[in-house]
C-alpha positions as CSV (number, residue, x, y, z in Angstrom):
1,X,110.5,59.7,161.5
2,X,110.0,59.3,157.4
3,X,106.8,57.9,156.1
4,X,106.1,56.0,152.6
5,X,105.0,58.3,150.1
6,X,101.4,58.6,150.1
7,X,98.5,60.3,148.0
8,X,97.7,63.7,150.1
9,X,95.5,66.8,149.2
10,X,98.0,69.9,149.9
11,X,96.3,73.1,150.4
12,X,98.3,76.2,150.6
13,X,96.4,79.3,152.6
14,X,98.3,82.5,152.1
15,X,96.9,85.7,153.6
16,X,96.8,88.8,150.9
17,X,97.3,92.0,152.1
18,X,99.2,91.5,155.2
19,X,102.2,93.8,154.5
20,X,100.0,96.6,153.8
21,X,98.5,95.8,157.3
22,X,101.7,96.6,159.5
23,X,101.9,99.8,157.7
24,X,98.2,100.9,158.0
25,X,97.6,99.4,162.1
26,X,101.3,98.6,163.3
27,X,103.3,95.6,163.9
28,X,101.6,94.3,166.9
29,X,98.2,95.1,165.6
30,X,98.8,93.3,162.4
31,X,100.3,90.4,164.2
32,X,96.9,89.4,166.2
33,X,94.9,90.0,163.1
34,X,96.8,87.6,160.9
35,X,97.1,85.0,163.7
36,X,93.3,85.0,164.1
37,X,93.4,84.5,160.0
38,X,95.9,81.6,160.4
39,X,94.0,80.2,163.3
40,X,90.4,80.4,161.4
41,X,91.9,78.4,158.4
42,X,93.5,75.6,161.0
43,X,90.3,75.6,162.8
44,X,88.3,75.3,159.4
45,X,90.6,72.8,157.8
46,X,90.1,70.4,160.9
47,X,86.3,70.2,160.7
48,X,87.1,68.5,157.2
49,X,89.9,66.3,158.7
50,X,92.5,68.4,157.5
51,X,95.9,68.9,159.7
52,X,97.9,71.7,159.9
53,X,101.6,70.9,158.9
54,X,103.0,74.3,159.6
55,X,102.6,78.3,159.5
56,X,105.2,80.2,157.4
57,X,105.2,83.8,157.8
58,X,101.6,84.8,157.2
59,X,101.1,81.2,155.1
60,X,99.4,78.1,156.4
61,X,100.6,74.9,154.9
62,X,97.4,71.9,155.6
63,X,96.9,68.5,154.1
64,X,93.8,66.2,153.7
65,X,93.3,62.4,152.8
66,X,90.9,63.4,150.2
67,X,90.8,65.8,147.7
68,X,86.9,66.8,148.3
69,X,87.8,67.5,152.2
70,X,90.4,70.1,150.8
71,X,88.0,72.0,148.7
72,X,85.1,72.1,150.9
73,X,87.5,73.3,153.4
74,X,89.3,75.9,151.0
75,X,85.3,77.0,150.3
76,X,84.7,77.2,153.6
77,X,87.9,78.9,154.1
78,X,87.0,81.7,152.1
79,X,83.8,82.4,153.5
80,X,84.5,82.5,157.1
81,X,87.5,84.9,156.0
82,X,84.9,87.3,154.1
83,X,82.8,87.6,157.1
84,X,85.4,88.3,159.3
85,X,87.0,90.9,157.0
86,X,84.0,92.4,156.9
87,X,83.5,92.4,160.7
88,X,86.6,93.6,161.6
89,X,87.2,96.4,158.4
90,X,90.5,95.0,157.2
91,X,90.9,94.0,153.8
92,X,92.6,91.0,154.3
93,X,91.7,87.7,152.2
94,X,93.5,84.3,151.4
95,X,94.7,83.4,148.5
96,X,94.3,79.6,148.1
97,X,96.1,76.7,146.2
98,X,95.4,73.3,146.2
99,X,97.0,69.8,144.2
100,X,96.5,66.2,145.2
101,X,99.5,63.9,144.4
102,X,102.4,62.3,146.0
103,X,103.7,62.8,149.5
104,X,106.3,62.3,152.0
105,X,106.0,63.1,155.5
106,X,109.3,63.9,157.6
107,X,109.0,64.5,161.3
108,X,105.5,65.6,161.0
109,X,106.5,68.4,157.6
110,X,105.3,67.7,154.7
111,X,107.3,67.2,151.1
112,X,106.9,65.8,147.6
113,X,105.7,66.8,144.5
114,X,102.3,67.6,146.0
115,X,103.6,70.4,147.9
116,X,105.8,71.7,144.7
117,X,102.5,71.8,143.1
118,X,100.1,73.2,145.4
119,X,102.6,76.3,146.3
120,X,102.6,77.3,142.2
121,X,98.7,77.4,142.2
122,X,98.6,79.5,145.4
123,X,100.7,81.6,143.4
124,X,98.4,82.1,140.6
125,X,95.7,82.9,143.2
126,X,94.4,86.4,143.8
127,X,92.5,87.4,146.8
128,X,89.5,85.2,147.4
129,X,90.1,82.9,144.6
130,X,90.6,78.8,145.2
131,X,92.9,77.5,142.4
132,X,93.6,74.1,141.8
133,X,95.2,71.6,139.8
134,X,93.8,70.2,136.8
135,X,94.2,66.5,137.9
136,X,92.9,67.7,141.1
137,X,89.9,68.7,139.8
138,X,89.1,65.7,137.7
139,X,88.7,63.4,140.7
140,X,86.5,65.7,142.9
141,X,82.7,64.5,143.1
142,X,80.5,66.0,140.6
143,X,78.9,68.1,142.3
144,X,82.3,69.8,143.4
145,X,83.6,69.2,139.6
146,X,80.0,71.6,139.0
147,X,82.2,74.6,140.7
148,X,85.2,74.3,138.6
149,X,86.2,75.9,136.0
150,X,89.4,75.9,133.8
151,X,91.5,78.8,133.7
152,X,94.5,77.9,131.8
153,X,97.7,76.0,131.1
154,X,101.1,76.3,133.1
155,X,104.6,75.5,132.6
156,X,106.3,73.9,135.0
157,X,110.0,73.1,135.4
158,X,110.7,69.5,135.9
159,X,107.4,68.4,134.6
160,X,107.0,67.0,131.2
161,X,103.8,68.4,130.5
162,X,101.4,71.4,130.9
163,X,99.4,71.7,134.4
164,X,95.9,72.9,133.4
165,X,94.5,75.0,136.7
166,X,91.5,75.5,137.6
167,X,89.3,77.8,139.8
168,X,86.9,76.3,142.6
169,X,83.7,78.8,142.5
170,X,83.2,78.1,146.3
171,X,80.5,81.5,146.2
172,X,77.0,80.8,147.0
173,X,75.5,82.3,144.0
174,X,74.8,80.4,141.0
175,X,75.6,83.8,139.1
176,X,79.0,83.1,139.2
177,X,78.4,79.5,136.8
178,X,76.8,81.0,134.6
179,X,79.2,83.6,133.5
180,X,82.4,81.3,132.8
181,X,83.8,81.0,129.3
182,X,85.3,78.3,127.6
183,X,89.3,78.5,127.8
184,X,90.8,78.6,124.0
185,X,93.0,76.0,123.2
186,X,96.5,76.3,123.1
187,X,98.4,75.2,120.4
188,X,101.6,73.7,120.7
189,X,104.9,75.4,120.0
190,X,107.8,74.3,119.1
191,X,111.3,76.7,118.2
192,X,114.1,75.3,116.6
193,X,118.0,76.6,117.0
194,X,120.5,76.7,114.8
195,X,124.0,76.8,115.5
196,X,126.0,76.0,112.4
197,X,125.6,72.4,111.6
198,X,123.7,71.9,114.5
199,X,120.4,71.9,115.7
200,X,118.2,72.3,118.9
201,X,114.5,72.1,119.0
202,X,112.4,73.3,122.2
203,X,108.8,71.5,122.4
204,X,106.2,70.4,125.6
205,X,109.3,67.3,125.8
206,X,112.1,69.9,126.5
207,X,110.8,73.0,127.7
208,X,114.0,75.1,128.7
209,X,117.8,75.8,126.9
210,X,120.5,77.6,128.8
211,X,123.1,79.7,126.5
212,X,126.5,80.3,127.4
213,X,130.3,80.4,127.5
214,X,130.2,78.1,129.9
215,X,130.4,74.4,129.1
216,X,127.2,73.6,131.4
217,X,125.3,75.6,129.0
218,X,122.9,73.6,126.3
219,X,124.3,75.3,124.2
220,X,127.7,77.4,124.3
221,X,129.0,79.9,122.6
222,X,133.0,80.7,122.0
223,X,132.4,84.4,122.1
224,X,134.6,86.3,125.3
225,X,131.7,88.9,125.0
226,X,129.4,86.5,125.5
227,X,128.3,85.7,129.3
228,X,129.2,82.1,130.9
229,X,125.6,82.0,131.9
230,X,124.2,84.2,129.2
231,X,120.4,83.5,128.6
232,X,117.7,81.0,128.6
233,X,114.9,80.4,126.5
234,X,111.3,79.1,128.2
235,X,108.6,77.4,126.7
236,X,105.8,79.2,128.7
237,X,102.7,77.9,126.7
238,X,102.7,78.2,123.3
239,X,105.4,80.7,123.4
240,X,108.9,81.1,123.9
241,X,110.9,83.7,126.0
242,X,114.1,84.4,126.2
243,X,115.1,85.9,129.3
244,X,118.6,87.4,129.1
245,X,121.1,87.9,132.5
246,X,124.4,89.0,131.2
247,X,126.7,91.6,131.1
248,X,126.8,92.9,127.3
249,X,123.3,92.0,126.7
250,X,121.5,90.0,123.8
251,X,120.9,90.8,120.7
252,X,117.4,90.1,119.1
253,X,116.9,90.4,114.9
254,X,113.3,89.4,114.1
255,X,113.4,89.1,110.0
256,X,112.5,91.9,108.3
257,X,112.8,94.5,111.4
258,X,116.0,95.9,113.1
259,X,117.9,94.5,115.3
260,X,117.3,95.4,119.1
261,X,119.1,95.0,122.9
262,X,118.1,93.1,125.8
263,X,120.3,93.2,129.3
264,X,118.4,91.8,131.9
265,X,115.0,91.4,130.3
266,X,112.6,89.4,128.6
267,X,111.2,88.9,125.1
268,X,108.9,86.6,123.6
269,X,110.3,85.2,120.2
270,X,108.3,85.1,117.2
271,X,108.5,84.6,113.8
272,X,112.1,83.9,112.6
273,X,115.3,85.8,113.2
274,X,118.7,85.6,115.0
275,X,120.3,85.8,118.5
276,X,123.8,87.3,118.9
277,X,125.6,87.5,122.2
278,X,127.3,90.2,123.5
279,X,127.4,92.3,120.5
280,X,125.4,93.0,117.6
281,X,125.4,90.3,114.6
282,X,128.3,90.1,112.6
283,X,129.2,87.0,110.8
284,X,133.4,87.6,111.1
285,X,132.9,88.2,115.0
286,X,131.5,85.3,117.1
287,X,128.4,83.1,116.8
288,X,125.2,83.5,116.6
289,X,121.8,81.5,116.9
290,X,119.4,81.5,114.3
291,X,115.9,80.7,115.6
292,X,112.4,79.9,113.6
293,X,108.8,79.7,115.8
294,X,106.5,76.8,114.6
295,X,102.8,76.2,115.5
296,X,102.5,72.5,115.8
297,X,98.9,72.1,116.1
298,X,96.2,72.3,118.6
């Protein structure tokens, strides 16, 4: 049965280091020792009113009503897990995401924008880290807010703006607050495309372009060396990447230096310069893109 979309904390709890584990102690071993790390974070998580949706793999998804119960929790998490890591010598640790936002529930799972959200901070998390959600962290208490800091800005697809994260200090020792420094600011890019007469500009309002034969693409190109899904260009920051996946490869001229191939990799665009696709530039075979990077301000 569906319920209304409602306001839940999602915490993701994934356990690092468990693939190493069968390796080093065995399958069945391994096994018990993450299902005692699954259980502890269920066990935790309901001594903060939090409910365990479901396990996947060696990953617990859980959900609160409050966005405090889910960090005290994903605090409390983390210590229990060091103590028992310790007690039982296996380097085994969660990594922890958490974002509060919308939900839906379906026959008791969990869906919704929340749990898009939480699953790219857990992501970002390293082994005994908590990181969190910007927004998130704005309406904690203050005394909660005390343990954040901010790490940095992300990119995510199908959001109009930047998600600032953040990392939840849940450590004891005030040691830890004292030795945080200020995040730089990032500056907005923007890129603008040229294609002839025509022209296509990338900012925080349209992060992404696909570049093609195909007639899907943002923007295609009548080239039959060029790919029908050739490349894309991401607004990760304040940069842009292009990320090539076709056949022949793409061409990258950055003014002033020569001209270089990608096929199946990545390059972060600077300056000004032209893309060709397929095959080096030349202006009597195929099109190209010409492309020019501009700082837009902090």
């Amino acid at each position: 049965m569906n319920s209304p979309d409602r306001q839940l904390a999602v915490l993701f709890a994934d356990i690092a280091g468990s693939t190493r584990l069968y390796e080093q102690i065995g399958d069945t071993a391994a096994l018990a020792a993450i299902s005692r790390c699954l259980e502890l974070a269920e066990k935790t998580a309901s001594g903060y009113g939090g409910r365990l949706v479901k396990t996947i793999g060696d990953e617990a998804l859980l959900v609160f009503a409050q966005a405090d119960h889910a960090a005290e929790a994903a605090g409390e998490i983390q210590r229990r897990m060091e103590e028992t890591a310790a007690a039982d010598d296996l380097r085994l640790g969660f990594r922890i995401g958490i974002h509060f936002g919308a939900a839906i529930e379906v026959s008791g799972d969990v869906f919704g924008d929340s749990v898009n959200v939480a699953a790219r901070m857990v992501g970002l998390a390293k082994r005994g880290q908590v990181i969190l959600s910007s927004p998130t962290a704005e309406i904690l208490s203050p005394w909660l807010r005390g343990r954040v800091r901010e790490l940095d800005v992300l990119t995510v697809k199908g959001k109009d703006k930047d998600i600032g994260i953040c990392e939840l200090l849940w450590q004891d020792s005030s040691a830890d607050l004292t030795a945080m420094a200020a995040r730089p600011t990032v500056r907005i890019a923007q890129l603008e495309l040229r294609q002839g007469e025509r022209v296509f500009a990338l900012d925080a309002s349209s992060p992404a372009l696909a570049v093609g034969r195909d007639a899907q693409n943002d923007v295609v190109i009548a080239d039959r060396l060029a790919s029908r899904l050739h490349a894309r260009i991401e607004r990760r920051r304040d940069k842009f990447v292009l990320v090539d996946q076709s056949s022949n490869g793409t061409f990258v001229t950055i003014d002033g230096e020569r001209e270089i191939q990608l096929r199946r990799e990545e390059m972060i665009l600077r300056g000004s310069g032209r893309l060709s696709f397929g095959h080096g530039h030349d202006p009597a075979q195929g099109e190209s893109l010409a492309f020019a990077c501009r700082d837009a301000g902090p």
